[in-house]
Amino acid sequence: MANEVCLRNMDLDRPWLLEQYKSRGGYQMLTKILTEKTPPDTIIEEVKKSGLRGRGGAGFPTGLKWSFISRNAPGQKFVVCNSDEGEPGTFKDRDILRYNPHQLIEGMIIAGYAIGATLGYNYIRGEFWEPYERFEHALEEARAAGYLGENLLGSGFDFELHSHLGGGAYICGEETALLESIEGKKGQPRYKPPFPAHFGLYGRPTIINNTESLASIPVILEKGGEWFKDLGVENSGGSKLFSISGNINKPGVYEIPMGTPFAELLEMAGGMKDGRPCKAVIPGGSSAPVIPGDMMLDLTMDYDAIAKAGSMLGSGAVIVMDDSNCMVKILERMSYFYYEESCGQCTPCREGTGWLYRVVHRIENGQGRWEDLELLEDVTKKIAGRTICALGDAAAMPVQGMLKHFRDEFEYHIEHKRCMVGA
Amino acid sequence: MSEEQTVTIEVDGRELKAQAGAMLIDVTDAAGINIPRFCYHKKLSVAANCRMCLVEVAKVPKPLPACATPVADGMKVYTRSPLALAAQKGTMEFLLINHPLDCPICDQGGECELQDVALGYGSDVSRYVEGKRVVKDKDIGPLVATDLTRCIHCTRCVRFGAEIAGVRELGATGRGEHMTIGTYIEKSVDSELSGNIIDVCPVGSLTSKPFRFQARAWELTQFDGIAPHDSVGSNIHLHVRRNEVMRVHPKENEAVNECWISDRDRFSYVGLQSDERLTAPMIKRKGGWTEVDWPEALDETARVLKQLHGDQVGALASPASTLEELHLLQALMAGLGSNHVETRLRQNDFRGKAPSFPWLGRPIAELETVDAALLIGSNVRKEQPLLGHRLRKAALEGAQISYINPFEIDLNYAADQMVDTPFGMLADVAGVAKALGATGGLIDSAKVDETHQAVADQLKQATKASILLGNIAAAHPDYAILCGLAEKIAQASGATLGFLPQAANSVGAQLLTGKGNNAAEMLANPCKSYVLVGLEPAYDFWNPAQASAALKAADSVIALTSFRSPSLEQTATVMLPMAAFTETSGTFVNAEGIWQSFSGIVRPAGEARPGWKILRVLGNLLDLPGFEQESSEEVLAEIRENLADKKPDNSLGDELPAQQLSQTSGLQRIGDVPIYAVDPLVRRSMPLQQTHDAIAAAVYINANEAGKAGLSEGDRVSVKQDGHQATLGIIIDSNIPDGAVRIPAGVAGSETLAGQFGQVTLEKA
C-alpha cells in the first residue's frame, strides 16, 4: 500500500528522467485532458472528490482552493508551487523534486489548465541546490517534448513554468511572503484578506499549492478521486508523504495511506534506535505541539486523530525523540529557530519570539525563575492569533505543547538548575 | 465594492453608518471613537503590522485589526471588550519590552504616540528582564536625526518614502528583532519632502536634527502661519518658545498642503536666527555703515524721497512681500508720482499682455485629478514641491504628464520629457501646438515629431488637462512667446492654461503692481533712486550684474530688509530692518488664488519693524494721503475693497506677441534657481544649505559639449556672459542638452554673471 502516488516511480532507475516518467504513463493524463479538452470544472470536481488537503501543513482542501479562482476573469492568472519546505523536520518535497519532478510539472500544467493560467512558478527552497538543478533539467526536457511552451500538443493551450530559488528564509514558505519574494520584494506575509485567489502574484488571481499536493494531481485524475480518497480515511483522503527523523534507525521519507497507525510508520522507519523508549513525538513539523511517546503510539496518522490529541498533522514531518533528550533543550533550540526566522513585520511575533527564546534559554542555563513558566504561557497567548501570518502561532504552539506535557522537566531545571535527563 | 452603498454597523453599542468596504478605523475615527494605533496613517497604505488596533468583532474568534478590516452590514464591533483590551495591552507590552523608555532624554517625549498610548494600555512594571535591543544610529543627512533603538517598526517612514515622496530611500532590512530602518547603503535621505517622516514617526526614532535637544514639546506655544517660500501657501504651525521660532510643522489643510509640508517650508526658520539679521536701521555715511535710531533713519529716508519726483524713483520688491506691504509700497510710490513697482524680478521678457490674475487655472486639490498635463519650463518638484506631489498622484492614477524643459529633471514618476536648448524649447512647444492644429507665428514653421503628436493626442483626449508654465519658463528670454504658444495649445486641446507662480505672493503681487515700468526697464534705464523690499541684489534678480550696476549708479537706494548682505551693503544707502514672516502680519495669495492671512507671532529681531508699518510711517512723514491705517487688517480691508471684483483670469489676449526671438546662436545658459536658493531666508538656513539639493554654482555641461570645448569634470573655467565674468568648476551632467550649459542662479558664484538665460562662452581658467 506504500508509495502509491508521489513516490510511485521510486523503483525505477533514475526515475527523474522524462523517458522513465513516461514509461509509467507519465504525461498521459495531460495529453488526455488536452486532446479531449476536458472541461476545467470536471477536473476541479475530481480533485474535490479526492479529498486532497493541502500537504504543506495547513490542510486546506485543494479542490476548494482552485474553485475560488474565477476562471473567466480577464488577464493573467498564476499557478505557484510552494517548494520552500522550510518547516524543521520536513524533507518530503525535496524527494519529489529529486525523484519525480515531471509528476509535479504535469500537475502544475493541469492546475494551470483548470484555472485558466498560462504561467507558473515553482518556488524552491534556497538550500535545495541539487533538487533545483534536477527540476530545472526536467523543465528543459518537458519544454523540448512540447509539454511546456505555446500551444501544448497542438491543443491551443499555452503554459510556461519557471523555477525560482529562494534566499533561505523560513518565512518565504508562507504563501503570501513567497509571492512577495517572487516579486523581488522582502519576504513578508501580506495581510489577508484579500487571499491569493483574488490578489496573488503581481496582484493577479493565483493558486498556490504545496509540491506534494500538485504532484498528486496526475495520479488522482488518472485513477479517480474516489480511488485516492479511499486510500485514506474519513476527512483525510489519500496517502501522504511522511518525513520521519530523530532517534530511529531508518530516517527517511515514507508514503503511506492516511490513517496508518503511527506504530506502523515507526516500524517502517526501523523502530527506535538502540531500542530506547519513545519519549516524545512531534507529529507534524516543529510548529506542531509535542505529543508524549506512549500517547503517540496509540494514534493513527491522519488529520483528525492528531488534532484530537492536541497537535497537528502539519507537513507530515515526524520527529521522534527517545529518553536521552532534554525537552528544555529541545524547546530552546526550536524557540531559537522562530526567533531567528520571524520576519519582524508585526509586533507580537517580532518581540514575542525573542522573549520566548530568551526565557527558555535562561531556564536551560539554570537561571530560570518560578514565574517564568507562567510568563511563557502568557506570552504565547499574546502571540497566538494576533499576528498577520501563522508564524506567531507556530512559535507559540511548541512552547504550549512542551509546558503541557513536560512541565516537570522545566520545573526540575528551575529548581535544580540542571537537566533532569541523565540526572 | 459598490461605492455608494451604505451599511450600518454597531461599535460599542453605538450604531454607525458607513460606506461599504471602508476600513473600520476610518469609520470609528470619523465617529470620534478612539482605537489606539501606530502603523496606521490615513495618507499611507495599510500595513496592519503594529497590531495595536486589534478589536473584537462579533462571531470572529480572533481579534481583528481595525485598520485592515472592511466594514460589513450588521457588523458588531467591541473596541474595549475584554478580548479587545487584552489584545491591545498585549501588543503594548510587546512594543515596550525592547523600547528604551528613555523618555526623559528623548526629543519626542511629551508628544510621543507610544508614550500617550502606553499611558492607557501599558503596565507600570515590565515583566521583561532580558537585555534590550540596541540599534546603531545612521546619519541620513542634515535634516533628520535617527535614534533607531527607539524604533517600533511601524514602517510609516518607509511607506511615506515609497508612496508620498516617491523615492524609496528608507527601507526595513533584517529579519525579526534584527529588522532595522535604514538606507541599506549609507547615504542621505534627499527627498524634498523628507522632513515629513519626522511627523509620521510615532516615536522618537526620527526627529528633527536642527530642533533636537533645543526645547521640550510642553515649552512650546503653537501658532498658525503660512509658509512663505512658494505659491502653495502651505499652512503651517510655528512652535515658539520665549519669542523664538523653534520649529515648523504642517497644519493640515486638505485643499492646500494636505498634512505635508516641503523641507523648505519646514527648515527655513533656522535662517531667522542668522547672524546676518539686520537689527537696527543703518545709514551709509562716507562709504561706511552707521547704526542709527529709527527717527533718524526715517527722517533721512523721507528727506531723500522728498527730493525725488515721478519717474526718478522705482520700487523693486520680493514677490514674497505681503499684500499689505505691496499696497502701501504702491501708495508710497504713487504719492511720489511714480508707478514703477515691480515684483517679477526673475522675468526679463515682458512683451505681450500679462494676465490680470494669473493662477494655477484650477484648485490645487484638483491638480491630482487631471488626466494629462503639459508643463513648460518647470521643475515643479523642486519649485513648488507640493504641487509636484499632486501631479505625481495624478500620474500614479494614470495621468500622462509631459515636460518641455531645457534640461532633464529628476522625477519620481513616469513622464515624457522633451529636453532641448532654451530656444529649442520653443520649437517643441510650437510642435505640440501644430500637432493640435493651431496656427500662427512660430507654429506655422514648426516640425511635428512623434512625441509632439503623442502629447497633443493625450491633451486632446483627456477630459481634464492642464498646460502649466513654470519658473524656468518665466525666466525664459522668450517667455511671452512661450505663454502665447501655451495658450494656443490650451485652446486647441481644450486643456486649461495655468501658471505655477514662483513665490508665496506672486499672484497677489500681480493684482497690485506692474502698472509702470517693469523690472527690466527699471534696471536697463536706471532710476535715480530705488526702494528695495526684502531682496538681495546679488541673488534675487534675473540679471544680477545689471541690477548691481544700476543700483550702484543710483543716488540713493532705500532697502527694507531682514538681512544684511554684502551685495546690499555695496548698493544701498539706507537699510531699514524689516520683520521676517514670523514677525509681521500679512496676507499671501497662493497659486489657487486663495487669500491666506497670518499674524506676527514673535517680536521682530532687534529694532526691526513689520514692513507695512515702516511704509506707513514713511507715508506719514512724506505727508501723503492714505496712510492712516492702525493695523494691517485695515490695510487689508482697503485692498479687499479695491480688488473686490478681481477674479482669477489667465487670458493673455488673442494675438501671439512679437515673434522676434531674442537670440538663436552660441552656447546657451540655463540659469534655473535651485530649490534652496529662492529667497534670503532659505539661503540662510544652514540645514537646508547642507543638503544635496543645495547645489553650488558650477557649469553643468554634457560630455559631448565638454569634449568639444576640451573640458572635463573638475576643470575651472572662465565663463563670460554679456561682458560679465565668473570662474566656475565644470560638472559633467548628462541631463543637459547639446548647445547649452546649466549655470544656476541665486547661488554664490554666479552673481557676477548676467541674465539667467543668454549666450555664454567658456574658456579654461
CSV table of N, CA and C in Angstrom, one decimal, chain B residues 362 366-373 391 394-395 397-401 462 464-466:
chain,number,residue,atom,x,y,z
B,362,ARG,N,-6.7,76.0,-11.9
B,362,ARG,CA,-7.7,75.1,-11.2
B,362,ARG,C,-7.3,75.0,-9.7
B,366,GLU,N,-7.4,69.9,-7.2
B,366,GLU,CA,-7.9,69.3,-8.4
B,366,GLU,C,-6.8,68.8,-9.3
B,367,LEU,N,-5.6,69.4,-9.1
B,367,LEU,CA,-4.4,69.0,-9.9
B,367,LEU,C,-4.2,67.5,-9.9
B,368,GLU,N,-4.5,66.8,-8.8
B,368,GLU,CA,-4.3,65.4,-8.7
B,368,GLU,C,-5.3,64.6,-9.5
B,369,THR,N,-6.3,65.3,-10.1
B,369,THR,CA,-7.3,64.5,-10.8
B,369,THR,C,-7.2,64.8,-12.3
B,370,VAL,N,-6.2,65.5,-12.8
B,370,VAL,CA,-6.1,65.7,-14.2
B,370,VAL,C,-5.7,64.3,-14.9
B,371,ASP,N,-6.1,64.2,-16.2
B,371,ASP,CA,-5.7,63.0,-16.9
B,371,ASP,C,-4.4,63.3,-17.7
B,372,ALA,N,-4.2,64.5,-18.0
B,372,ALA,CA,-3.0,64.9,-18.7
B,372,ALA,C,-2.5,66.3,-18.3
B,373,ALA,N,-1.2,66.5,-18.4
B,373,ALA,CA,-0.7,67.8,-18.1
B,373,ALA,C,0.6,68.0,-19.0
B,391,LEU,N,0.7,66.4,-8.8
B,391,LEU,CA,0.9,65.9,-10.1
B,391,LEU,C,1.3,64.4,-10.1
B,394,ALA,N,-1.6,62.3,-9.6
B,394,ALA,CA,-2.3,62.1,-10.9
B,394,ALA,C,-1.6,61.1,-11.8
B,395,ALA,N,-0.3,61.2,-11.8
B,395,ALA,CA,0.5,60.3,-12.7
B,395,ALA,C,0.3,58.9,-12.2
B,397,GLU,N,-2.2,57.7,-10.9
B,397,GLU,CA,-3.6,57.2,-11.3
B,397,GLU,C,-3.7,57.1,-12.8
B,398,GLY,N,-2.6,57.3,-13.5
B,398,GLY,CA,-2.6,57.0,-14.9
B,398,GLY,C,-2.5,58.3,-15.8
B,399,ALA,N,-2.5,59.5,-15.2
B,399,ALA,CA,-2.4,60.7,-16.0
B,399,ALA,C,-1.1,60.7,-16.8
B,400,GLN,N,-1.1,61.3,-18.0
B,400,GLN,CA,0.1,61.4,-18.8
B,400,GLN,C,0.7,62.8,-18.5
B,401,ILE,N,1.8,62.9,-17.9
B,401,ILE,CA,2.4,64.1,-17.6
B,401,ILE,C,3.6,64.3,-18.5
B,462,ALA,N,-7.8,63.9,-23.2
B,462,ALA,CA,-8.1,64.0,-21.7
B,462,ALA,C,-9.4,64.8,-21.4
B,464,LYS,N,-9.7,66.1,-18.5
B,464,LYS,CA,-9.2,67.2,-17.6
B,464,LYS,C,-7.7,67.3,-17.8
B,465,ALA,N,-7.3,68.4,-18.5
B,465,ALA,CA,-5.9,68.5,-18.8
B,465,ALA,C,-5.5,70.0,-18.4
B,466,SER,N,-4.2,70.1,-18.1
B,466,SER,CA,-3.6,71.4,-17.7
B,466,SER,C,-2.4,71.6,-18.5
